[in-house]
Coordinates of C-alpha atoms and ligand atoms in Angstrom, one line a residue:
Chain A
M116 CA 39.3 58.8 11.9
S117 CA 37.7 62.1 10.6
V118 CA 34.8 60.0 9.3
R119 CA 34.3 58.7 12.8
L120 CA 34.5 62.2 14.2
A121 CA 31.9 63.4 11.7
I122 CA 29.5 60.6 12.5
T123 CA 29.9 61.3 16.3
A124 CA 29.2 65.0 15.8
L125 CA 26.2 64.2 13.6
A126 CA 24.8 61.7 16.1
I127 CA 25.2 64.1 19.0
G128 CA 23.8 67.0 17.0
L129 CA 20.8 64.9 16.0
A130 CA 20.2 63.9 19.6
L131 CA 20.4 67.5 20.8
V132 CA 17.9 68.9 18.2
F133 CA 15.6 65.9 18.5
P134 CA 13.1 67.6 20.9
F135 CA 12.6 70.3 18.3
I136 CA 12.0 68.0 15.4
A137 CA 10.0 65.4 17.2
P138 CA 6.3 65.6 16.3
N139 CA 5.2 65.3 19.9
D140 CA 6.1 64.4 23.5
Y141 CA 5.5 60.7 22.9
Y142 CA 8.5 60.5 20.6
L143 CA 10.5 62.3 23.2
S144 CA 9.5 59.8 26.0
V145 CA 10.3 56.8 23.8
M146 CA 13.7 58.3 23.0
A147 CA 14.4 59.1 26.7
L148 CA 13.7 55.6 27.7
V149 CA 15.9 54.4 24.9
Y150 CA 18.8 56.4 26.4
V151 CA 18.1 55.0 29.9
N152 CA 18.2 51.4 28.5
A153 CA 21.2 52.2 26.4
L154 CA 23.1 53.3 29.5
A155 CA 22.3 49.9 31.1
A156 CA 23.3 48.1 27.9
L157 CA 26.7 49.9 27.9
G158 CA 27.3 48.4 31.3
L159 CA 26.2 45.0 30.3
N160 CA 28.5 45.2 27.2
L161 CA 31.5 45.8 29.4
T162 CA 31.2 42.4 31.0
A163 CA 29.5 40.4 28.3
G164 CA 31.1 42.1 25.3
Y165 CA 34.5 43.2 26.3
T166 CA 35.4 40.8 29.1
G167 CA 33.4 37.8 27.9
Q168 CA 31.5 37.2 31.1
L169 CA 27.8 36.8 30.3
N170 CA 26.1 38.4 33.3
L171 CA 22.4 37.6 33.2
A172 CA 21.6 39.4 36.5
H173 CA 22.2 42.8 34.9
G174 CA 18.5 43.7 34.9
G175 CA 18.6 42.9 38.6
F176 CA 21.2 45.5 39.2
V177 CA 19.2 48.0 37.2
A178 CA 16.3 47.3 39.5
I179 CA 18.6 47.8 42.6
G180 CA 19.6 51.2 41.3
A181 CA 15.9 52.1 40.6
Y182 CA 14.7 50.8 44.0
T183 CA 17.5 52.6 45.8
V184 CA 16.1 55.9 44.5
G185 CA 12.5 54.9 44.8
L186 CA 12.6 53.7 48.4
L187 CA 15.0 56.3 49.7
T188 CA 12.9 59.2 48.3
V189 CA 9.5 57.8 49.0
D190 CA 9.9 56.0 52.3
Y191 CA 12.8 57.8 53.8
G192 CA 12.5 61.3 52.5
T193 CA 16.0 61.4 51.1
P194 CA 16.6 64.2 48.7
F195 CA 16.4 62.9 45.1
W196 CA 20.0 63.7 44.1
I197 CA 21.5 62.1 47.2
A198 CA 19.5 59.0 46.5
F199 CA 20.5 59.2 42.9
A200 CA 24.2 59.4 43.8
L201 CA 23.8 56.4 46.1
S202 CA 22.1 54.2 43.4
G203 CA 25.2 53.5 41.4
V204 CA 27.3 52.9 44.6
V205 CA 24.7 50.5 46.0
A206 CA 24.5 48.5 42.8
A207 CA 28.3 48.5 42.4
G208 CA 28.8 47.5 46.0
L209 CA 26.5 44.6 45.6
G210 CA 28.1 43.9 42.3
F211 CA 31.4 43.6 44.0
F212 CA 30.2 40.8 46.3
V213 CA 28.2 39.0 43.6
G214 CA 31.3 39.2 41.4
L215 CA 33.5 37.9 44.2
L216 CA 31.2 34.9 44.5
S217 CA 30.5 34.1 40.9
L218 CA 33.5 35.2 38.7
R219 CA 35.5 32.1 39.6
L220 CA 33.0 30.2 37.6
K221 CA 33.8 29.9 33.9
G222 CA 31.6 30.3 30.8
H223 CA 28.1 28.8 31.1
Y224 CA 28.5 28.2 34.8
F225 CA 28.9 31.9 35.4
A226 CA 25.9 32.7 33.1
I227 CA 23.7 30.2 35.0
F228 CA 24.8 31.5 38.4
T229 CA 24.0 35.0 37.5
L230 CA 20.7 33.9 36.0
C231 CA 19.9 32.6 39.5
V232 CA 21.1 35.8 41.1
G233 CA 18.7 37.7 38.9
S234 CA 15.8 35.5 40.0
V235 CA 16.8 36.0 43.6
I236 CA 16.7 39.7 43.2
T237 CA 13.3 39.6 41.6
L238 CA 12.0 37.3 44.3
L239 CA 13.4 39.5 47.1
I240 CA 11.7 42.6 45.6
E241 CA 8.4 40.7 45.3
K242 CA 8.4 39.1 48.7
W243 CA 10.2 41.5 51.0
D244 CA 7.0 43.6 51.3
S245 CA 8.1 45.7 54.3
L246 CA 11.1 47.0 52.4
T247 CA 10.1 47.0 48.8
H248 CA 6.3 47.3 48.8
G249 CA 6.2 43.9 47.1
V250 CA 4.0 43.5 44.1
V251 CA 2.3 46.8 44.8
G252 CA 5.4 48.6 43.8
V253 CA 6.7 52.0 44.7
I254 CA 4.4 54.9 43.7
G255 CA 5.0 58.7 43.8
I256 CA 8.7 58.9 43.2
P257 CA 9.6 62.6 42.8
A258 CA 10.9 63.9 39.5
P259 CA 14.5 65.0 39.6
P260 CA 14.5 68.5 41.1
G261 CA 16.0 71.2 39.0
L262 CA 19.6 72.3 39.3
G263 CA 19.8 76.1 39.3
P264 CA 17.8 77.3 36.3
I265 CA 17.6 73.9 34.7
R266 CA 14.4 72.0 35.3
F267 CA 13.9 68.2 34.9
D268 CA 10.2 68.0 35.6
T269 CA 9.3 68.7 31.9
S270 CA 9.6 66.1 29.2
I271 CA 12.3 68.2 27.5
G272 CA 14.2 68.6 30.7
Q273 CA 14.0 64.8 31.4
Y274 CA 15.1 64.1 27.8
Y275 CA 18.2 66.2 28.1
L276 CA 19.0 64.8 31.6
V277 CA 19.1 61.2 30.4
L278 CA 20.9 62.2 27.3
A279 CA 23.5 64.0 29.3
F280 CA 24.0 60.8 31.4
L281 CA 24.2 58.6 28.3
L282 CA 26.8 60.8 26.7
L283 CA 28.8 60.9 30.0
G284 CA 28.5 57.1 30.2
L285 CA 29.8 56.8 26.6
F286 CA 32.6 59.2 27.3
V287 CA 33.8 57.3 30.4
M288 CA 33.3 54.0 28.7
R289 CA 35.4 55.1 25.8
R290 CA 38.2 56.0 28.1
I291 CA 38.0 52.6 29.8
V292 CA 37.8 50.4 26.7
D293 CA 40.4 52.4 24.7
S294 CA 42.9 52.2 27.5
L295 CA 45.2 49.4 28.7
V296 CA 42.5 48.5 31.2
G297 CA 40.1 47.8 28.3
R298 CA 42.8 45.9 26.4
T299 CA 43.2 43.8 29.5
F300 CA 39.4 43.0 29.6
V301 CA 39.5 42.0 25.9
A302 CA 42.5 39.7 26.5
I303 CA 40.5 37.9 29.1
R304 CA 37.5 37.5 26.7
N305 CA 39.9 36.3 24.0
S306 CA 41.4 33.5 26.1
E307 CA 41.6 33.3 29.9
D308 CA 44.5 30.8 29.7
L309 CA 46.5 33.1 27.4
A310 CA 45.7 36.2 29.5
E311 CA 46.8 34.5 32.7
A312 CA 50.0 33.4 31.0
L313 CA 50.6 37.0 30.0
G314 CA 50.5 38.0 33.7
I315 CA 47.0 39.3 33.9
D316 CA 45.2 38.8 37.2
L317 CA 41.9 37.3 36.0
M318 CA 39.9 37.7 39.2
R319 CA 40.9 41.3 39.8
N320 CA 40.1 42.4 36.3
K321 CA 36.9 40.5 36.0
I322 CA 35.7 42.0 39.3
L323 CA 36.7 45.5 38.1
A324 CA 34.7 45.1 34.9
F325 CA 31.8 43.7 36.9
V326 CA 31.7 46.6 39.4
I327 CA 31.9 49.2 36.7
S328 CA 29.2 47.4 34.8
T329 CA 26.8 47.2 37.8
F330 CA 27.5 50.9 38.5
Y331 CA 26.2 51.7 35.0
A332 CA 23.2 49.5 35.7
G333 CA 22.5 51.3 39.0
V334 CA 22.6 54.7 37.5
S335 CA 20.4 53.6 34.6
G336 CA 17.9 52.3 37.2
A337 CA 18.0 55.6 39.0
L338 CA 17.3 57.5 35.9
Y339 CA 14.5 55.1 35.1
A340 CA 13.0 55.7 38.6
G341 CA 13.1 59.5 38.2
Y342 CA 11.7 59.2 34.7
V343 CA 8.8 56.7 35.1
R344 CA 8.3 57.6 38.8
F345 CA 6.7 54.2 39.5
L346 CA 8.5 50.9 40.1
G347 CA 7.3 47.3 40.1
P348 CA 9.2 44.1 40.6
D349 CA 9.0 43.2 36.9
I350 CA 11.8 45.6 36.1
A351 CA 14.2 43.2 37.7
G352 CA 13.0 40.4 35.4
V353 CA 15.4 38.3 33.4
S354 CA 13.5 39.1 30.2
R355 CA 14.7 42.7 30.5
T356 CA 18.3 41.5 30.7
F357 CA 17.6 39.5 27.5
D358 CA 16.2 42.6 25.8
L359 CA 19.3 44.6 26.7
L360 CA 21.5 41.7 25.5
S361 CA 19.7 41.1 22.1
A362 CA 19.8 44.9 21.4
S363 CA 23.6 44.9 22.2
V364 CA 24.2 41.8 20.0
L365 CA 22.3 43.5 17.1
G366 CA 24.4 46.7 17.5
G367 CA 27.6 44.9 18.2
L368 CA 28.8 43.3 21.4
G369 CA 32.3 44.4 22.4
T370 CA 32.0 47.7 20.5
L371 CA 31.6 51.1 22.2
T372 CA 28.5 52.3 20.4
G373 CA 27.0 49.0 19.4
P374 CA 24.7 48.7 22.5
V375 CA 23.4 52.3 21.9
V376 CA 22.7 51.7 18.2
G377 CA 21.1 48.4 18.9
T378 CA 18.9 49.8 21.7
I379 CA 17.7 52.6 19.4
I380 CA 16.9 50.3 16.5
V381 CA 15.1 47.8 18.6
A382 CA 13.0 50.5 20.3
W383 CA 11.8 52.1 17.1
L384 CA 11.3 48.7 15.4
T385 CA 9.1 47.7 18.3
Q386 CA 7.2 51.0 17.9
Y387 CA 6.6 50.4 14.2
L388 CA 5.5 46.8 14.8
Q389 CA 3.1 47.9 17.6
F390 CA 0.1 47.2 15.3
L391 CA 1.0 43.5 15.2
Q392 CA 0.5 43.4 19.0
D393 CA 1.3 39.9 20.4
Y394 CA 2.5 38.7 17.0
R395 CA 5.3 41.3 17.1
M396 CA 7.9 38.8 18.1
V397 CA 7.0 36.6 15.1
V398 CA 8.3 39.4 12.9
F399 CA 10.9 40.7 15.3
G400 CA 12.7 37.4 15.9
P401 CA 13.4 36.5 12.2
L402 CA 14.5 40.1 11.6
L403 CA 17.0 39.9 14.4
I404 CA 18.3 36.6 13.0
L405 CA 18.5 38.0 9.5
A406 CA 20.4 41.0 10.8
L407 CA 22.9 38.7 12.5
I408 CA 23.4 36.6 9.3
L409 CA 24.2 39.8 7.4
F410 CA 26.2 41.4 10.3
P411 CA 27.5 38.5 12.4
R412 CA 29.4 40.9 14.7
G413 CA 26.5 43.3 15.0
I414 CA 26.1 46.4 13.0
V415 CA 28.9 48.5 14.5
G416 CA 31.1 45.4 14.9
S417 CA 30.8 44.5 11.2
L418 CA 31.4 48.1 10.1
E419 CA 34.5 48.3 12.3
L420 CA 35.8 45.0 11.0
W421 CA 35.3 46.3 7.4
A422 CA 37.2 49.5 8.2
A423 CA 40.1 47.5 9.9
R424 CA 40.4 45.3 6.8
R425 CA 40.5 48.4 4.5
K426 CA 43.2 49.9 6.7
A427 CA 45.2 46.7 6.5
M428 CA 44.8 46.6 2.7
A429 CA 46.0 50.2 2.4
E430 CA 49.2 49.3 4.2
P431 CA 52.1 49.3 1.8
R432 CA 53.4 45.7 1.8
A433 CA 57.1 45.5 2.5
P434 CA 57.9 43.1 -0.3
Q435 CA 59.3 39.8 0.9
A436 CA 61.0 41.5 3.9
A437 CA 60.4 38.7 6.4
P438 CA 61.2 35.6 4.3
L439 CA 64.5 37.2 3.2
A440 CA 65.4 38.0 6.8
G441 CA 64.5 34.5 7.8
A442 CA 66.6 33.0 5.0
S443 CA 69.7 35.0 6.0
E444 CA 69.2 33.8 9.6
N445 CA 69.4 30.2 8.4
A446 CA 72.5 30.7 6.4
Chain B
M242 CA 67.4 28.8 36.1
L243 CA 64.6 26.3 36.7
D244 CA 64.7 23.3 39.0
V245 CA 61.9 20.8 39.5
Q246 CA 62.0 18.2 42.2
G247 CA 59.8 15.1 42.5
L248 CA 57.1 16.7 40.4
N249 CA 53.8 14.8 40.2
K250 CA 50.4 15.6 38.7
A251 CA 47.5 13.2 38.8
F252 CA 44.2 13.7 37.0
G253 CA 42.0 11.4 39.0
G254 CA 43.6 8.0 38.5
L255 CA 45.8 9.2 35.6
R256 CA 49.3 10.1 36.6
A257 CA 50.1 12.6 33.8
V258 CA 53.5 13.6 35.3
R259 CA 55.4 11.2 37.6
D260 CA 58.3 12.0 39.9
I261 CA 60.1 14.3 37.6
D262 CA 63.4 15.7 38.7
A263 CA 65.1 18.1 36.2
S264 CA 67.1 21.2 36.1
F265 CA 67.3 23.7 33.2
E266 CA 70.4 25.8 32.7
R267 CA 70.3 29.5 32.2
G268 CA 70.8 30.6 28.6
K269 CA 70.4 27.0 27.2
I270 CA 67.9 25.3 25.0
T271 CA 66.3 22.2 26.5
A272 CA 63.9 20.1 24.4
I273 CA 61.3 17.9 25.9
I274 CA 60.3 15.1 23.7
G275 CA 58.0 12.1 24.0
P276 CA 55.0 10.5 22.4
N277 CA 51.5 12.1 22.4
G278 CA 50.0 12.0 25.9
A279 CA 53.4 11.6 27.6
G280 CA 52.7 14.6 29.8
K281 CA 54.8 17.3 28.1
T282 CA 52.1 20.0 28.0
T283 CA 51.1 19.1 31.5
F284 CA 54.6 19.6 32.6
F285 CA 54.5 23.1 31.0
N286 CA 51.2 23.8 32.7
L287 CA 52.7 22.9 36.0
V288 CA 55.8 25.1 35.5
A289 CA 53.7 28.1 34.3
G290 CA 51.2 27.7 37.2
A291 CA 48.2 27.0 35.0
I292 CA 47.6 23.9 37.2
R293 CA 48.9 22.9 40.6
P294 CA 51.1 19.9 41.1
T295 CA 49.9 17.0 43.2
S296 CA 53.3 17.0 44.9
G297 CA 56.8 18.2 44.3
R298 CA 58.5 21.5 44.1
I299 CA 59.3 24.1 41.4
L300 CA 62.1 26.6 41.9
L301 CA 62.9 29.5 39.7
K302 CA 66.4 30.9 40.2
G303 CA 66.4 29.1 43.5
E304 CA 63.1 30.7 44.6
E305 CA 60.1 28.6 45.5
M306 CA 57.3 29.1 43.1
T307 CA 55.3 25.9 43.6
G308 CA 51.5 26.6 43.7
L309 CA 51.9 30.3 42.7
R310 CA 49.2 31.7 40.4
A311 CA 50.0 31.7 36.7
D312 CA 49.9 35.5 36.4
L313 CA 52.4 35.9 39.3
I314 CA 54.7 33.4 37.7
A315 CA 54.5 35.3 34.4
R316 CA 55.5 38.4 36.4
R317 CA 58.5 36.6 37.6
G318 CA 59.7 36.2 34.1
V319 CA 58.2 32.9 32.8
A320 CA 56.5 33.2 29.4
R321 CA 55.0 30.5 27.3
T322 CA 53.6 29.9 23.8
F323 CA 50.7 27.5 23.4
Q324 CA 50.2 24.6 21.0
T325 CA 47.6 26.8 19.4
T326 CA 47.7 30.5 19.9
A327 CA 44.4 32.1 20.6
L328 CA 44.8 35.5 18.9
F329 CA 41.9 37.9 18.8
D330 CA 41.2 37.5 15.1
H331 CA 39.3 40.7 14.5
A332 CA 42.0 43.0 15.8
S333 CA 45.3 43.9 14.1
V334 CA 48.4 41.9 14.8
L335 CA 49.9 44.9 16.7
D336 CA 46.7 45.4 18.7
N337 CA 47.1 41.7 19.8
L338 CA 50.6 42.3 21.0
I339 CA 50.1 45.6 23.0
V340 CA 48.5 43.9 26.0
G341 CA 51.5 41.6 26.3
H342 CA 53.5 44.2 28.2
R343 CA 50.6 44.9 30.5
L344 CA 52.1 42.9 33.4
R345 CA 55.0 45.5 33.6
T346 CA 52.5 48.4 33.9
R347 CA 50.5 49.7 36.9
S348 CA 47.7 52.0 35.5
G349 CA 44.3 51.0 36.6
F350 CA 40.7 52.2 36.4
W351 CA 41.3 55.7 37.9
D352 CA 44.1 56.3 35.5
A353 CA 41.8 55.5 32.6
L354 CA 39.0 57.7 34.1
I355 CA 41.1 60.8 34.5
G356 CA 43.4 60.0 31.5
S357 CA 46.5 60.1 33.7
G358 CA 50.0 60.9 32.4
R359 CA 51.2 57.6 33.8
L360 CA 48.6 55.7 31.6
A361 CA 49.6 57.6 28.5
A362 CA 53.3 56.8 29.2
E363 CA 52.6 53.2 29.8
E364 CA 50.5 52.9 26.7
R365 CA 53.3 54.3 24.6
E366 CA 55.7 51.9 26.3
C367 CA 53.4 48.9 25.6
R368 CA 53.1 49.9 21.9
R369 CA 56.8 50.4 21.6
K370 CA 57.4 46.9 23.2
A371 CA 54.9 45.4 20.8
E372 CA 56.6 47.0 17.7
E373 CA 60.0 46.0 19.0
A374 CA 58.9 42.3 19.5
L375 CA 57.2 42.3 16.1
D376 CA 60.3 43.6 14.5
F377 CA 62.4 41.0 16.4
V378 CA 60.4 38.1 14.9
G379 CA 60.6 39.6 11.4
L380 CA 57.0 40.7 11.1
S381 CA 57.0 44.4 11.3
H382 CA 55.4 44.6 7.9
I383 CA 52.2 43.0 9.0
G384 CA 51.5 45.0 12.1
N385 CA 48.2 46.4 10.7
R386 CA 47.0 43.1 9.2
L387 CA 44.1 41.5 10.9
A388 CA 45.1 38.5 13.0
A389 CA 42.6 36.4 11.1
D390 CA 44.5 37.0 7.9
V391 CA 48.0 35.8 8.9
S392 CA 49.6 32.5 7.8
Q393 CA 50.4 29.6 10.2
D394 CA 54.1 30.5 10.2
E395 CA 53.3 34.1 11.0
R396 CA 51.0 33.0 13.7
K397 CA 53.8 31.0 15.3
R398 CA 56.1 34.0 15.1
I399 CA 53.4 36.3 16.6
A400 CA 53.1 33.8 19.5
F401 CA 56.8 34.3 20.2
A402 CA 56.5 38.1 19.8
L403 CA 53.7 38.0 22.4
A404 CA 55.8 36.0 24.8
L405 CA 58.7 38.4 24.3
T406 CA 56.6 41.5 25.2
T407 CA 56.4 40.2 28.7
E408 CA 60.2 40.4 29.0
P409 CA 60.7 36.8 30.0
E410 CA 63.8 35.1 31.4
L411 CA 62.4 31.7 30.8
L412 CA 60.4 30.8 27.7
L413 CA 58.3 27.7 27.4
A414 CA 57.4 26.9 23.8
D415 CA 54.9 24.2 23.1
E416 CA 55.3 22.7 19.7
P417 CA 56.4 26.0 18.1
A418 CA 56.9 24.4 14.7
G419 CA 53.7 22.4 14.6
G420 CA 51.9 22.6 11.3
V421 CA 54.5 24.6 9.3
N422 CA 56.5 23.5 6.3
P423 CA 60.3 22.5 6.5
D424 CA 61.5 25.9 5.3
E425 CA 59.4 27.7 7.9
T426 CA 60.6 25.2 10.5
N427 CA 64.2 26.2 9.8
G428 CA 63.1 29.9 10.1
L429 CA 61.5 29.2 13.4
A430 CA 64.6 27.4 14.7
A431 CA 66.7 30.4 13.7
L432 CA 64.3 32.7 15.5
M433 CA 64.6 30.5 18.7
R434 CA 68.4 30.7 18.5
K435 CA 68.1 34.5 18.1
I436 CA 65.9 34.6 21.2
V437 CA 68.3 32.6 23.3
A438 CA 71.1 34.8 22.1
T439 CA 69.5 37.7 24.0
G440 CA 69.9 35.7 27.2
V441 CA 66.5 34.0 27.4
T442 CA 66.4 30.4 28.6
L443 CA 64.3 28.2 26.3
I444 CA 62.5 25.0 27.0
L445 CA 60.6 23.6 24.0
I446 CA 58.3 20.7 23.3
E447 CA 58.8 19.4 19.8
H448 CA 58.1 16.4 17.6
K449 CA 60.3 17.4 14.7
M450 CA 63.4 15.4 15.7
R451 CA 65.8 16.9 13.1
M452 CA 65.1 20.3 14.5
V453 CA 65.4 19.1 18.1
M454 CA 68.7 17.4 17.5
E455 CA 70.1 20.5 15.8
L456 CA 68.7 23.0 18.2
A457 CA 68.8 21.6 21.7
D458 CA 71.7 21.7 24.1
K459 CA 69.9 19.1 26.2
I460 CA 67.0 16.8 25.7
I461 CA 64.6 15.3 28.2
V462 CA 62.5 12.3 27.2
L463 CA 59.1 11.7 28.8
D464 CA 57.0 8.6 28.4
H465 CA 53.8 8.0 30.3
G466 CA 54.6 10.9 32.5
E467 CA 58.0 9.6 33.5
K468 CA 61.4 11.0 32.6
I469 CA 63.0 8.0 30.9
A470 CA 66.2 9.8 29.8
D471 CA 68.0 13.1 29.6
G472 CA 71.3 14.2 28.1
T473 CA 72.8 15.8 25.0
P474 CA 71.3 15.0 21.6
Q475 CA 74.2 12.6 21.2
D476 CA 73.3 10.7 24.4
I477 CA 69.7 10.5 23.4
R478 CA 70.3 9.3 19.9
S479 CA 72.1 6.2 21.3
H480 CA 69.8 5.7 24.4
Q481 CA 68.3 2.2 24.0
R482 CA 65.2 2.9 26.1
V483 CA 64.4 6.1 24.1
I484 CA 64.8 4.2 20.8
D485 CA 62.4 1.5 22.1
A486 CA 59.9 3.8 23.6
Y487 CA 59.8 6.7 21.3
L488 CA 62.1 7.0 18.4
G489 CA 61.1 3.6 17.2
A490 CA 62.9 1.0 15.1
D491 CA 62.8 3.0 11.9
H492 CA 64.6 5.9 13.5
A493 CA 67.4 3.6 14.8
A494 CA 67.7 2.2 11.3
A495 CA 67.8 5.7 9.8
H496 CA 70.9 6.6 11.8
Ligands
ADP532 N1 43.2 18.9 32.4 C1 43.3 17.6 32.3 N2 42.4 16.8 32.8 C2 42.5 15.4 32.7 N3 43.4 14.8 32.0 C3 44.4 15.6 31.4 C4 44.3 17.0 31.5 N4 45.4 17.5 30.8 C5 46.0 16.4 30.3 N5 45.4 15.3 30.6 C6 45.9 14.0 30.3 O1 47.2 13.8 30.7 C7 48.0 13.1 29.8 C8 49.1 13.9 29.3 O2 48.6 15.0 28.5 P1 49.6 16.1 27.8 O3 50.4 16.6 28.9 O4 48.7 17.0 27.1 O5 50.4 15.2 26.8 P2 51.4 15.7 25.7 O6 51.5 17.2 25.7 O7 52.7 15.1 26.0 O8 50.9 15.2 24.4 C9 47.0 12.7 28.7 O9 46.6 11.4 28.9 C10 45.9 13.7 28.8 O10 44.7 13.1 28.4
MG533 MG1 51.0 18.6 24.2

């Protein structure tokens, strides 16, 4: 437990001093975008990892959050923070209806349905010119205005802003997954038949997970819009969902910090492999597969499994307690 | 405790359960026997609400529960163990059991978000229930072990523990002694007696005839979805149609 606390403190400490040790602003911007993606991955992990429902429209919900901020601020003059607050709500509200429609489908059918939902969102953004500016995209999104003395229009300010949201996202996610609510989600992933026989309302809990997950997606999109300040339809693309997913798998699906660890590793690996240009995936693909052979449950998942085994080993074995009790019952 | 009337289930053209009438007495052990594919598991699925009957009624303590969703039936006090228990292998045995009492708790998302006192109390209660159930089935010493690392016998006991955390009045056990050795079978039979002694009504599906004959107060025999006999173990042993259809010539010879 104290090891975990030490790692947490170290990681947060590192993230906090990173702007002062980073050689230049470029590093800062890479890391800020990592945090934005990690927040989206946290949400994806709640459905795909903890609840066992592979939502391939997740990138679409990120886009909806981003476009909520982009369109409201640029076309309707809505103050940034109001648009920002709405982004999560809009994504989660839409998530509620999509979840209602799709979550009765099981396994692959759900994944395929959400894949289609993702494509529909991309198409809508591309074709509904009058609302979304179509392929031209949304230009001139304002930077997040400062709050009191804190400014977010500098790269350091932006960095701390997205970091704060990622940490908040982790904090809230930890509360959820460590609680009975999270245990309920895991029971559904483990076996829907068993969960139902244990009195768990499948639909209600799946929708809850889906709504929370799309809320995370929406907020991530809003941060993205405020950071990049330009939006095009490509951000809704299914390939972005797959990027989030493969990073989460590498870090550990169904673990709290796995998606964050995975997103950070993938981002820096991508940076280092930049010189390979289009051949990057030739190296990246096998590396991912190798990592999954070494860590089948992802990096964090495998570490946690190892720790759990050690804890079980350390347990003093009550010698023969059960067989004896069983034998006396028979007598 | 449980009454079924004219229960039918057809899968397409296959009539897996046909016109079954039966009643199950409170506090008793009823065994359902029959060859593979006789419709025993389907019968459990119907009672537990996992599938809907094609026709017929299911009454629990006189109350209609036909067509009710499985989770609502579980809340009314019907628990079950499956032929194979899907434990979450990468969590500890105790962690697997904690969610079992979830149906008796009310905390939701907002409780988790603010870390409410109600949630904390309910989590303690769920943990206590899990420990109690684990102790009841004689496995309190393996609470921290990973579910992946338990033996078949332990797995069967964990399945019972999980069912008990829901505080059932009626327990449906599907081949609870499948795949364990004779000694362990005796241990599981003793466990089932112990469960019934707490006031739970038990219905079990089982192939191990010696165990069934010793354990059951009443036996129901299914064949091709039909109930072909019911009665005490004594009645069944001498029932000609049962001997023909299920027990087989060598069984008759053995007695
Ligand atoms: N979900 C289902 N869909 C189609 N057929 C089924 C289904 N469940 C069971 N059956 C069929 O119903 C019959 C009874 O099965 P089951 O109740 O599992 O038998 P038992 O448990 O007595 O061995 C079998 O022929 C089986 O193939
Ligand atoms: Mg069966």
